[in-house]
PDB file of C-alpha atoms in Angstrom:
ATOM      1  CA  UNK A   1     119.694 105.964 140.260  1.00 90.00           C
ATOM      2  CA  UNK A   2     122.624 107.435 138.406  1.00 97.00           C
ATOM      3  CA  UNK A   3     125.740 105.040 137.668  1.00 98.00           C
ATOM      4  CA  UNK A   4     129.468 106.859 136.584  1.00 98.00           C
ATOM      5  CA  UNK A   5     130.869 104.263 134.996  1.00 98.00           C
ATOM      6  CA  UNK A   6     134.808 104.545 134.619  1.00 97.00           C
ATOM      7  CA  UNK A   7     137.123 102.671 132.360  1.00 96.00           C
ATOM      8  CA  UNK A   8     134.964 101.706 129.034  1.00 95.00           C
ATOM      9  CA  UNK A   9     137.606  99.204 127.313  1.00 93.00           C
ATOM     10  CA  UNK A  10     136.541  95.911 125.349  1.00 92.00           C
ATOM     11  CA  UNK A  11     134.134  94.791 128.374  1.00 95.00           C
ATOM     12  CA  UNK A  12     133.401  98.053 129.786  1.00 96.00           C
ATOM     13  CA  UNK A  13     131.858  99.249 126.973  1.00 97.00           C
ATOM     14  CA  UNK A  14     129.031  96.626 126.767  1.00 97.00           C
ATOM     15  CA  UNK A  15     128.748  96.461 129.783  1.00 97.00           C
ATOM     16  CA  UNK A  16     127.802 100.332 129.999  1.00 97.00           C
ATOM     17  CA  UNK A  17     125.994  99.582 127.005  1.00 97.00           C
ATOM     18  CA  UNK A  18     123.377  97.589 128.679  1.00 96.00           C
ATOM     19  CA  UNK A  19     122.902 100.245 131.536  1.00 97.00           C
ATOM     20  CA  UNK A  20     121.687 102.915 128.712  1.00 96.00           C
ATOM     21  CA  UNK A  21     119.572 100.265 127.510  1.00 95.00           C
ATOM     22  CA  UNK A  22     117.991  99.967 130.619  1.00 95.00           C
ATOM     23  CA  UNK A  23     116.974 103.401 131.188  1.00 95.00           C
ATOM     24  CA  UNK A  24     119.686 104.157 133.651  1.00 97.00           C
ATOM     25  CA  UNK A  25     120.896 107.501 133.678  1.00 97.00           C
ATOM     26  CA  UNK A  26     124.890 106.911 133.271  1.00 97.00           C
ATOM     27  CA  UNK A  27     127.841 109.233 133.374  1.00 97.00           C
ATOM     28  CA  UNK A  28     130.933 107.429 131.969  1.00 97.00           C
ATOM     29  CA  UNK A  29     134.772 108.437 132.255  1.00 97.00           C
ATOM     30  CA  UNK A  30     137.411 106.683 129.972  1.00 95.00           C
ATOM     31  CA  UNK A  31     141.096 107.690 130.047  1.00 91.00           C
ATOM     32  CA  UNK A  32     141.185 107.454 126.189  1.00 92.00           C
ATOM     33  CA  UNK A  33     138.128 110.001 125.252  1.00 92.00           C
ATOM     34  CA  UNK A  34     137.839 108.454 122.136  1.00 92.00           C
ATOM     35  CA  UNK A  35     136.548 105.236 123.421  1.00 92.00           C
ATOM     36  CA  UNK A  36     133.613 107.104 124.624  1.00 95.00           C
ATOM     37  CA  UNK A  37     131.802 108.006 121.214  1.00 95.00           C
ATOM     38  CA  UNK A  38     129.458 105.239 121.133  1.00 95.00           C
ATOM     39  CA  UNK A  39     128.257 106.086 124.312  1.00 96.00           C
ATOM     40  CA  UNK A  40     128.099 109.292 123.852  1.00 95.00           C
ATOM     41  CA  UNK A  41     126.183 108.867 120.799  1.00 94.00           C
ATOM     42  CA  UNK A  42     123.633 106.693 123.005  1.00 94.00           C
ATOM     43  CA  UNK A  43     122.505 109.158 125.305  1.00 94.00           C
ATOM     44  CA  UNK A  44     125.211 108.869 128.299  1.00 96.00           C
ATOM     45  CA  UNK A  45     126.477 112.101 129.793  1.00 96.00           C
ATOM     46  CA  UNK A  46     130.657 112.319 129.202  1.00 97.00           C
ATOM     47  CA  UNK A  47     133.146 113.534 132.100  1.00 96.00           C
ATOM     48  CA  UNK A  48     135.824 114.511 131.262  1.00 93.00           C
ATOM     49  CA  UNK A  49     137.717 114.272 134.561  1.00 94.00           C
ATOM     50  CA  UNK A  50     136.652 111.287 136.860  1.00 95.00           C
ATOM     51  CA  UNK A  51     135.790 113.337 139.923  1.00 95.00           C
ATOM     52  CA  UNK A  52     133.325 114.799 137.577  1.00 95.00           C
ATOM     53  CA  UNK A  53     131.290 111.351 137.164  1.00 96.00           C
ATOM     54  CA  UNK A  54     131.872 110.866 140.607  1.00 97.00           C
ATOM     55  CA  UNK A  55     130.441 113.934 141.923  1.00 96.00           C
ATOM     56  CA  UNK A  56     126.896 113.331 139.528  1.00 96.00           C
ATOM     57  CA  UNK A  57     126.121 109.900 140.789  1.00 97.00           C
ATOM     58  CA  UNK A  58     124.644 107.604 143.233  1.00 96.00           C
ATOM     59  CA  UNK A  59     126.988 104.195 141.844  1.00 98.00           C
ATOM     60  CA  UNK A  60     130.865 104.511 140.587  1.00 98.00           C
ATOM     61  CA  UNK A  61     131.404 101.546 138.449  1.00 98.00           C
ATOM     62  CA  UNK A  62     134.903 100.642 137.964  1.00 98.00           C
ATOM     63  CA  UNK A  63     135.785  98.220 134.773  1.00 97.00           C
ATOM     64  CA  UNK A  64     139.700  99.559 134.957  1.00 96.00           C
ATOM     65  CA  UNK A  65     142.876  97.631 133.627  1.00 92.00           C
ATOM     66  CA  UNK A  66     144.732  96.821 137.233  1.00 95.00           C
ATOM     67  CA  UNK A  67     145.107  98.450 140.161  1.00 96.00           C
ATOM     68  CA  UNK A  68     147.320 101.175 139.573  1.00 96.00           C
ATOM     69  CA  UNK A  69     144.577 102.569 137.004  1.00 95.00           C
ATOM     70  CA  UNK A  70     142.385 102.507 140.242  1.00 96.00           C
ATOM     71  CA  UNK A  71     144.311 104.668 142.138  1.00 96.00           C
ATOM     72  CA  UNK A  72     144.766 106.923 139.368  1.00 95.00           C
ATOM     73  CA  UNK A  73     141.051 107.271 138.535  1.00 95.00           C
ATOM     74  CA  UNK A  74     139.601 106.330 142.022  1.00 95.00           C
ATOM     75  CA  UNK A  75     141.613 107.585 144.447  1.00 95.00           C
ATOM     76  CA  UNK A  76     143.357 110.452 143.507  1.00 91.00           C
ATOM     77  CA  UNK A  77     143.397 113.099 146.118  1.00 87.00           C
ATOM     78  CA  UNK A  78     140.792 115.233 144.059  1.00 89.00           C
ATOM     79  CA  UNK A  79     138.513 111.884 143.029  1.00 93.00           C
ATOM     80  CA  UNK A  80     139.020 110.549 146.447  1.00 94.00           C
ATOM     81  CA  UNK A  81     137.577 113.400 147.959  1.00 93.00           C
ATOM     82  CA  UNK A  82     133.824 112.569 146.042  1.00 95.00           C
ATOM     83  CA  UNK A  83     133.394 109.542 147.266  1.00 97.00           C
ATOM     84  CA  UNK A  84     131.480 110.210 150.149  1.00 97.00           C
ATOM     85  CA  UNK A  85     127.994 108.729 150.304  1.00 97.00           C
ATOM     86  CA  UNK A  86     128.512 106.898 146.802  1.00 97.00           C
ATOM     87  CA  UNK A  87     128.730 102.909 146.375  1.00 98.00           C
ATOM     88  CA  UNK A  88     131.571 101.789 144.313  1.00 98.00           C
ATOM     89  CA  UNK A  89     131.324  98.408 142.700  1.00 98.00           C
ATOM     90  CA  UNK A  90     134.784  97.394 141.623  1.00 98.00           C
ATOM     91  CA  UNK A  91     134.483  94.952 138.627  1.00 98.00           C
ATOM     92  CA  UNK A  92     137.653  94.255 137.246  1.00 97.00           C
ATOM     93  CA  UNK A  93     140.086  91.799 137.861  1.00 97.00           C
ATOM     94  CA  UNK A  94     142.426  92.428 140.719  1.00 98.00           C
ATOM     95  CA  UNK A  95     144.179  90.408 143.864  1.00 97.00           C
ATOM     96  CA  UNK A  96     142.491  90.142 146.870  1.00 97.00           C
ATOM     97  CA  UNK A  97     144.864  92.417 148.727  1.00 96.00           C
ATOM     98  CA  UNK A  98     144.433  95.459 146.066  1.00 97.00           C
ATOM     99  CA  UNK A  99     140.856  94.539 146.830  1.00 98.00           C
ATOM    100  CA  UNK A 100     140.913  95.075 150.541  1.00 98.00           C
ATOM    101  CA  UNK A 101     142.984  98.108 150.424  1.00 97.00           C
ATOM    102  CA  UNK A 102     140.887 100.185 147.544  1.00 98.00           C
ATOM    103  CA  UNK A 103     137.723  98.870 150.471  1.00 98.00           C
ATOM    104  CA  UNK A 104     139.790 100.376 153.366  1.00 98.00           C
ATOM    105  CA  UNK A 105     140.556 103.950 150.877  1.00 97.00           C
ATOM    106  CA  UNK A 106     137.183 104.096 149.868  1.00 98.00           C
ATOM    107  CA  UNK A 107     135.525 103.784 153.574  1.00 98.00           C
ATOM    108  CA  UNK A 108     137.977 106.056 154.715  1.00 97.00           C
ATOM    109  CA  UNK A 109     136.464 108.666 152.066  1.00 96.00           C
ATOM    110  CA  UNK A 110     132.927 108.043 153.533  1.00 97.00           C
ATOM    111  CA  UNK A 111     131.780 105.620 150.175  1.00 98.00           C
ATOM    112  CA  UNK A 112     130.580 101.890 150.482  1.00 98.00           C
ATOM    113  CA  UNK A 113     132.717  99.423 148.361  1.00 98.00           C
ATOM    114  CA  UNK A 114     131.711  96.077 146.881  1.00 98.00           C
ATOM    115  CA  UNK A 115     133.625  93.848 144.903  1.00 98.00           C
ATOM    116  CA  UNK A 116     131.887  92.262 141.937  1.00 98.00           C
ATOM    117  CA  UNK A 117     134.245  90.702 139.272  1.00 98.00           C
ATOM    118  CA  UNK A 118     132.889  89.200 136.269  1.00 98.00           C
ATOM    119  CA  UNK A 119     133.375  86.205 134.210  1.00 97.00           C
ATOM    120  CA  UNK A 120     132.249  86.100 130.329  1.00 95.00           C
ATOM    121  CA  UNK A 121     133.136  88.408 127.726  1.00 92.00           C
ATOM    122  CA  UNK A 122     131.775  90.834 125.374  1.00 94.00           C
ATOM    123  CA  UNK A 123     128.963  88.394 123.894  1.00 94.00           C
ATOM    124  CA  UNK A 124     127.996  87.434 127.400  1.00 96.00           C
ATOM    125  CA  UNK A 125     128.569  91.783 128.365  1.00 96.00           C
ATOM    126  CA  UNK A 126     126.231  92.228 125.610  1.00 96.00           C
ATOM    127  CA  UNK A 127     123.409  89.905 126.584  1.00 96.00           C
ATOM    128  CA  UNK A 128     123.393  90.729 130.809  1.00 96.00           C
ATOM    129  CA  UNK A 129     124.516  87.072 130.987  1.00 97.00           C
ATOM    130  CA  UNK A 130     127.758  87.466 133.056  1.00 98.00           C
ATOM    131  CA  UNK A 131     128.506  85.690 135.962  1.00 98.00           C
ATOM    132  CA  UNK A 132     128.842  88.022 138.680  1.00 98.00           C
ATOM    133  CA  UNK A 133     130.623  86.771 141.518  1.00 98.00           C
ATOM    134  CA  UNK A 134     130.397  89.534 144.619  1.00 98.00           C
ATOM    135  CA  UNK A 135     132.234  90.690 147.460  1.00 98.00           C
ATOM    136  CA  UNK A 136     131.039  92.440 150.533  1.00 98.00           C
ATOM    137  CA  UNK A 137     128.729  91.873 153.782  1.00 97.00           C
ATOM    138  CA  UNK A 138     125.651  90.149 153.020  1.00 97.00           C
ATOM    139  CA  UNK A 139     123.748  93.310 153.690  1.00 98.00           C
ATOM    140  CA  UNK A 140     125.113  95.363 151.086  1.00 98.00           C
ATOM    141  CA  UNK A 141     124.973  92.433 148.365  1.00 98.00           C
ATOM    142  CA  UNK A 142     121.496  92.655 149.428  1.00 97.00           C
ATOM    143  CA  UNK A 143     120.992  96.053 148.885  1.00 96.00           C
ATOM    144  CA  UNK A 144     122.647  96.476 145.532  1.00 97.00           C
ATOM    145  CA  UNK A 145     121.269  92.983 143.786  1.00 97.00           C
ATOM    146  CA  UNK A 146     119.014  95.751 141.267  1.00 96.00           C
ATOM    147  CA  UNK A 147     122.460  97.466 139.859  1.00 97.00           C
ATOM    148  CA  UNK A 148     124.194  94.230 139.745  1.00 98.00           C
ATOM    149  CA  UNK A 149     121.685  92.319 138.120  1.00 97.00           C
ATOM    150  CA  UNK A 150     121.669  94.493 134.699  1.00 97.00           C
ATOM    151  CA  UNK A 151     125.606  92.321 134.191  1.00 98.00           C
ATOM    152  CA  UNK A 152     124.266  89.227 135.300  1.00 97.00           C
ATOM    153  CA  UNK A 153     120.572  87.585 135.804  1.00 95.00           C
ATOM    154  CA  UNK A 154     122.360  85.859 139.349  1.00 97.00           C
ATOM    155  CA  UNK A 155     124.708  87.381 141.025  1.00 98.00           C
ATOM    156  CA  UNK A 156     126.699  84.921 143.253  1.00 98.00           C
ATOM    157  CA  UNK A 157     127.497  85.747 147.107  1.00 98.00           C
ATOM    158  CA  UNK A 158     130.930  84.601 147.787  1.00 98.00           C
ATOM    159  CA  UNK A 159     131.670  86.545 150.894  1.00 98.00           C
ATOM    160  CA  UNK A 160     133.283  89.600 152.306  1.00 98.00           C
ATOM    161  CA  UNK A 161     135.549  91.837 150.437  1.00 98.00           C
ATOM    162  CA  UNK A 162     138.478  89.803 149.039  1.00 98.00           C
ATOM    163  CA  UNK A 163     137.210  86.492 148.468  1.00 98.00           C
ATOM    164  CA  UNK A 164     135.067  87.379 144.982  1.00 98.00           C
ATOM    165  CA  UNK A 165     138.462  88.848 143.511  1.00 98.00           C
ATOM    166  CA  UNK A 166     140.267  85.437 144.864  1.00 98.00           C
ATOM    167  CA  UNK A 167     137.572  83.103 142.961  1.00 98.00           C
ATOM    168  CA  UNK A 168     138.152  85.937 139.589  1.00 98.00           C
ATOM    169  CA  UNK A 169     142.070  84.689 140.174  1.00 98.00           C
ATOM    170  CA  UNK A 170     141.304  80.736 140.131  1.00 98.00           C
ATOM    171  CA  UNK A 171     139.299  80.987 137.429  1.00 98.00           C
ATOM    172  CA  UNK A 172     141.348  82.844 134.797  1.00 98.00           C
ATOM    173  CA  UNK A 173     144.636  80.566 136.341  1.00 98.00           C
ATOM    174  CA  UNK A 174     141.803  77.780 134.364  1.00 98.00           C
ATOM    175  CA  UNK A 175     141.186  79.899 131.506  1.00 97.00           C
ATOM    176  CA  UNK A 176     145.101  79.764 131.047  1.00 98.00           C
ATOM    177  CA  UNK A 177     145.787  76.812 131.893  1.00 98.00           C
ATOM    178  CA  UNK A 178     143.218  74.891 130.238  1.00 98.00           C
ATOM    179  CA  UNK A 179     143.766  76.517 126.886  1.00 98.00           C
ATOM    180  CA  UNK A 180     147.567  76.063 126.738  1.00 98.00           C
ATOM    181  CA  UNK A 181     147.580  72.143 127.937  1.00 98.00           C
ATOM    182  CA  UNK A 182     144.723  72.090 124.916  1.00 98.00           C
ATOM    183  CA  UNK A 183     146.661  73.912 122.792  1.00 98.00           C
ATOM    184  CA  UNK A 184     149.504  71.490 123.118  1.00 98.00           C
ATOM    185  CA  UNK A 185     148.039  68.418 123.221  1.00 98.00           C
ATOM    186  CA  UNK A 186     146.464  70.377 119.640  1.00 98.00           C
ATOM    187  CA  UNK A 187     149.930  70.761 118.377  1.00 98.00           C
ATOM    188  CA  UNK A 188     151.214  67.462 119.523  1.00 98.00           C
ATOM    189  CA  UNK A 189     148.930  65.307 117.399  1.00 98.00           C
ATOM    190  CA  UNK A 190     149.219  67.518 114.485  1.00 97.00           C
ATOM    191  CA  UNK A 191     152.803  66.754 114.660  1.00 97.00           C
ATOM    192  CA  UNK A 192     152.072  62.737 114.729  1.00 98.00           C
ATOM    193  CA  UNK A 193     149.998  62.743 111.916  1.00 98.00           C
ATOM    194  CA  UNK A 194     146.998  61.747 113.667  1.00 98.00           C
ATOM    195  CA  UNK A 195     143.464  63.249 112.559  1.00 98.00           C
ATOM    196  CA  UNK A 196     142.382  66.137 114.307  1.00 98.00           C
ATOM    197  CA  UNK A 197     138.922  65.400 113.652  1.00 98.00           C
ATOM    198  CA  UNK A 198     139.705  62.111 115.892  1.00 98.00           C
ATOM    199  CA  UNK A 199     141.357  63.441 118.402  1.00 98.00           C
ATOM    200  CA  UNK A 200     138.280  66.028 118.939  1.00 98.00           C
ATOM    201  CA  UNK A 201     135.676  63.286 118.750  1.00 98.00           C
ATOM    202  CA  UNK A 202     137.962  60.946 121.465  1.00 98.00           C
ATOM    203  CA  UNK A 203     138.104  64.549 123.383  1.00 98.00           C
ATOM    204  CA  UNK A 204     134.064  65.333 123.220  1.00 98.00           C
ATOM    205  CA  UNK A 205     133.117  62.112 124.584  1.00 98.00           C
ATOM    206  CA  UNK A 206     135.617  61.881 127.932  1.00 98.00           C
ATOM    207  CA  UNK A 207     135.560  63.727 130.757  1.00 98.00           C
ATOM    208  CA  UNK A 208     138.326  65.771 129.714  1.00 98.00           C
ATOM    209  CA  UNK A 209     136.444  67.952 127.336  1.00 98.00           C
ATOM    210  CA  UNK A 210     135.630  71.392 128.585  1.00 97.00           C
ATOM    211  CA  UNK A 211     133.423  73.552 125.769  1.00 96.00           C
ATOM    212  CA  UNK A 212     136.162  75.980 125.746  1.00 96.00           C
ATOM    213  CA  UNK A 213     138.294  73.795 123.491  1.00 98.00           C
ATOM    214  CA  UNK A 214     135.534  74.129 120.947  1.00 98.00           C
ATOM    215  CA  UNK A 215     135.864  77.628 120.991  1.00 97.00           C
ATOM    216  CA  UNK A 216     138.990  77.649 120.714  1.00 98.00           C
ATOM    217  CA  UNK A 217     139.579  75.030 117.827  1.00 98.00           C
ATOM    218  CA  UNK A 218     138.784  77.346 114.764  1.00 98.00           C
ATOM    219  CA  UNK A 219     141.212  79.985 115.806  1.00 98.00           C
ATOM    220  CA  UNK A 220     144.367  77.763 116.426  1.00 98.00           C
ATOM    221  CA  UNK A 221     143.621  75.364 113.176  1.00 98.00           C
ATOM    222  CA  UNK A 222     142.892  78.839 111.549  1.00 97.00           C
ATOM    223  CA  UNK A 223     145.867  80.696 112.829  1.00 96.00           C
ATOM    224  CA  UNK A 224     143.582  83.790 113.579  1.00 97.00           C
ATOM    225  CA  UNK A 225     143.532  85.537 116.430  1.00 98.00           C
ATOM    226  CA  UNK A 226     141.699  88.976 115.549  1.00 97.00           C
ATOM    227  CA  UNK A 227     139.254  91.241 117.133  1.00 95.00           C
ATOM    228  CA  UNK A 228     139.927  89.707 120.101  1.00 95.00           C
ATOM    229  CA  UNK A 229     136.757  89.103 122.945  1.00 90.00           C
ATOM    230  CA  UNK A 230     140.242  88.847 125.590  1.00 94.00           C
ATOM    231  CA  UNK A 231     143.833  89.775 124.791  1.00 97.00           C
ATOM    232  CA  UNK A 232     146.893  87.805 125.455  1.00 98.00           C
ATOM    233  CA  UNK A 233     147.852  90.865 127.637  1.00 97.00           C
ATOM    234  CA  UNK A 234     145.335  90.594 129.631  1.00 96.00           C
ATOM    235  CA  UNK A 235     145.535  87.009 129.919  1.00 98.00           C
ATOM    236  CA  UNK A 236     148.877  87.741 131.093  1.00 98.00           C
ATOM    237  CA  UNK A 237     148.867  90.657 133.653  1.00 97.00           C
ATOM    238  CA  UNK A 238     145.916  88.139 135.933  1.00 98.00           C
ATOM    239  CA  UNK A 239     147.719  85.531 135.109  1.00 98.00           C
ATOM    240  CA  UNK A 240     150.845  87.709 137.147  1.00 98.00           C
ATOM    241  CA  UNK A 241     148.514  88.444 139.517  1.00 98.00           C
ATOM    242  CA  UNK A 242     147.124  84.426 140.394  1.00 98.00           C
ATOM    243  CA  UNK A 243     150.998  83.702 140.364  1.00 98.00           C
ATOM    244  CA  UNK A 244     151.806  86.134 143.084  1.00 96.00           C
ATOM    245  CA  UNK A 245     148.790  85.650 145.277  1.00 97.00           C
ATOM    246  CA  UNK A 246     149.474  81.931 145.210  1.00 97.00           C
ATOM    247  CA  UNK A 247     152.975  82.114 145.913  1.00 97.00           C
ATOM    248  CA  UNK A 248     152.084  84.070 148.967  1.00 95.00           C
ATOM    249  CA  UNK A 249     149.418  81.569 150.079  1.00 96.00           C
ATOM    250  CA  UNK A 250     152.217  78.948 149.903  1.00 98.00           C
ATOM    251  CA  UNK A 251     151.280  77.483 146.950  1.00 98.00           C
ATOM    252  CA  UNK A 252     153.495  75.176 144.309  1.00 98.00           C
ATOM    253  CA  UNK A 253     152.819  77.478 141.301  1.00 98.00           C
ATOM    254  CA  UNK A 254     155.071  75.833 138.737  1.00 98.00           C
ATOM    255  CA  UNK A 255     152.668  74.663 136.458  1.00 98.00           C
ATOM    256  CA  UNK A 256     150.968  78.307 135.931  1.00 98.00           C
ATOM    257  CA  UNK A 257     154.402  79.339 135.612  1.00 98.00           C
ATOM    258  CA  UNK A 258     155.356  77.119 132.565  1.00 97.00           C
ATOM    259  CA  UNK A 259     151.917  78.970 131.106  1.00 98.00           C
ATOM    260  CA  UNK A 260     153.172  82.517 131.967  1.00 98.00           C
ATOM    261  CA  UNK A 261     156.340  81.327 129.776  1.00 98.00           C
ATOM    262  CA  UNK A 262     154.235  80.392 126.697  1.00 98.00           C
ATOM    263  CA  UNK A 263     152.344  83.498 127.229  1.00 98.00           C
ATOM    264  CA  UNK A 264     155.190  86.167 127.171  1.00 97.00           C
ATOM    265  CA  UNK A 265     156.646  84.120 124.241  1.00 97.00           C
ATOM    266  CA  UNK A 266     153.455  85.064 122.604  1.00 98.00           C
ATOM    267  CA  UNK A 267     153.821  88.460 123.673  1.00 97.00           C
ATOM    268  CA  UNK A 268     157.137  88.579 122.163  1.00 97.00           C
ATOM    269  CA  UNK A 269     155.375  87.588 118.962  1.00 97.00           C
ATOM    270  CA  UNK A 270     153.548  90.815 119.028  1.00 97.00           C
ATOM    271  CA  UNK A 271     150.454  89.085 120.104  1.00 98.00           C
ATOM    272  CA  UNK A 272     149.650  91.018 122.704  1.00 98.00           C
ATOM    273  CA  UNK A 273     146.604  92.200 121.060  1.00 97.00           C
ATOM    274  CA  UNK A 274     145.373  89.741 119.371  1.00 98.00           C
ATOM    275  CA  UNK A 275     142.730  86.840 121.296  1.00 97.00           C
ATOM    276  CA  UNK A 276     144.439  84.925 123.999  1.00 98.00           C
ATOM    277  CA  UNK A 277     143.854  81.930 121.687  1.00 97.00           C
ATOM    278  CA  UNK A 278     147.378  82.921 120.174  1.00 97.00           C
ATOM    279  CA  UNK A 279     149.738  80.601 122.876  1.00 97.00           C
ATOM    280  CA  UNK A 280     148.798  78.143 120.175  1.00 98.00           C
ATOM    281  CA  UNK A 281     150.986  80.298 117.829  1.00 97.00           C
ATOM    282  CA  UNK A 282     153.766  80.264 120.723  1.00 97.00           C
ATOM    283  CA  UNK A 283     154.298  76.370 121.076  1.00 96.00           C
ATOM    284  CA  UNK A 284     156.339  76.169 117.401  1.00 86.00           C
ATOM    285  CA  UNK A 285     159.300  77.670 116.814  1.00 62.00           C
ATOM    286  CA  UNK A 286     159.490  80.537 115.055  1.00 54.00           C
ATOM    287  CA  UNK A 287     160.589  79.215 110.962  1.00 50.00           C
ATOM    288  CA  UNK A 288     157.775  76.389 111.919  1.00 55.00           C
ATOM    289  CA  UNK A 289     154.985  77.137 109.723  1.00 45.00           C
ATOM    290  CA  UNK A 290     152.756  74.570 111.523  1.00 45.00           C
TER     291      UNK A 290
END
């Protein structure tokens, strides 16, 4: 098998990584060359147009920003045109309608699309210890368990084409949610005096602890949000994306809309780079040095 692997940003890169390691022969396609040095330096073959990658291999692997990078790389009239008899495996994070209508492009080309979004980041990239959460007919998820299970030891079924990239959604709506009502319950007792070490040990032994909080802890108390394993900007944009999705399944979405708020706040901070951690920094006011 030969995999083209397009978009090789902070999780694409391991993730292509462990595909070299493997053995598999891999063709990979960033939009920014210079991203592509270290696999170029481990044996992968470089494209420098996508339709290029597309055209050497059996499996397109797509780790791309959004959508619109999709239909940039994917499905532009020249790339578009390769697709036929290939298998594209959309990882990424995008809504169950961009989903769907990449499935319907790609079909119409003559290629087989499965969605496959991941949760973890780059340690868990690294190791092949992602959970991979796929959507497509049973048959296919079948057929390509060997290719998915280089990202993750267990890919999970969730059903046809739309449904993996709805459970991706839900989950980073908890990932943002979870770390800003932690973060300001964090702030809040720092501001009444009270022990943080106490509040933490209270915290670990209810059933409101979730191990992310751990995680977490050093960076806030720390104030350091570098080398980031996920960007607030990142954070943000699927955070966009949950918001809209929900609001069109008739959902009450004001509490991941008070999040989105602390979030651009941090983006106005110029924290877009730096580890989503940073809506800590957001909750004080700017002259607050606490």
């Amino acid at each position: 098998m030969k995999v083209a692997f397009l978009g090789t940003g902070l999780m694409g890169l391991p993730m292509a990584q462990r595909l070299l390691g493997a053995d598999v022969q891999l063709i990979a396609y960033n939009r920014t060359p210079e991203k592509l040095a270290p696999l170029q330096a481990a044996g992968a073959e470089i494209a420098v147009h996508p339709r290029h990658a597309i055209r050497a291999a059996d499996y397109v692997v797509l780790m791309l920003t959004n959508a619109p990078a999709i239909y940039s790389v994917l499905l532009s009239d020249t790339s578009w045109r390769s697709l036929a008899g290939r298998t594209v495996i959309q990882m990424g994070t995008i809504t169950p309608t961009e989903s769907k209508e990449i499935r319907d492009a790609v079909v119409a080309a003559g290629g087989e699309y499965i969605e496959a979004p991941v949760l973890g980041s780059i340690p868990e990239a690294q190791a092949g210890k992602l959970t991979v959460m796929v959507g497509a007919h049973r048959e296919q998820y079948q057929r390509n368990l060997e290719i998915l299970k280089y990202f993750g030891s267990e890919p999970v079924y969730v059903g046809q084409v739309g449904t993996a990239s709805a459970l991706k959604l839900a989950l980073n709506q908890l990932i943002a949610s979870l770390t800003a009502s932690f973060a300001l319950s964090l702030k809040f007792v720092q501001r009444q005096g009270v022990d943080v070490d106490i509040f933490m040990q209270i915290l670990r032994e209810s059933v409101l602890y979730a191990p992310t909080f751990d995680k977490k802890l050093p960076r806030m108390l720390d104030n350091n949000y570098d080398n980031p394993n996920f960007p607030t900007k990142h954070l943000l944009k699927d955070t966009d994306l949950f918001i809209d999705e929900a609001k069109n399944a008739g959902l009450n979405v004001n509490s991941i809309e008070g999040v989105r708020a602390i979030l651009d706040t941090a983006m106005r901070m110029s924290l877009a780079q730096a580890d989503y951690s940073s809506l800590f920094a957001a909750l004080s006011s700017p002259n607050d040095a606490g």
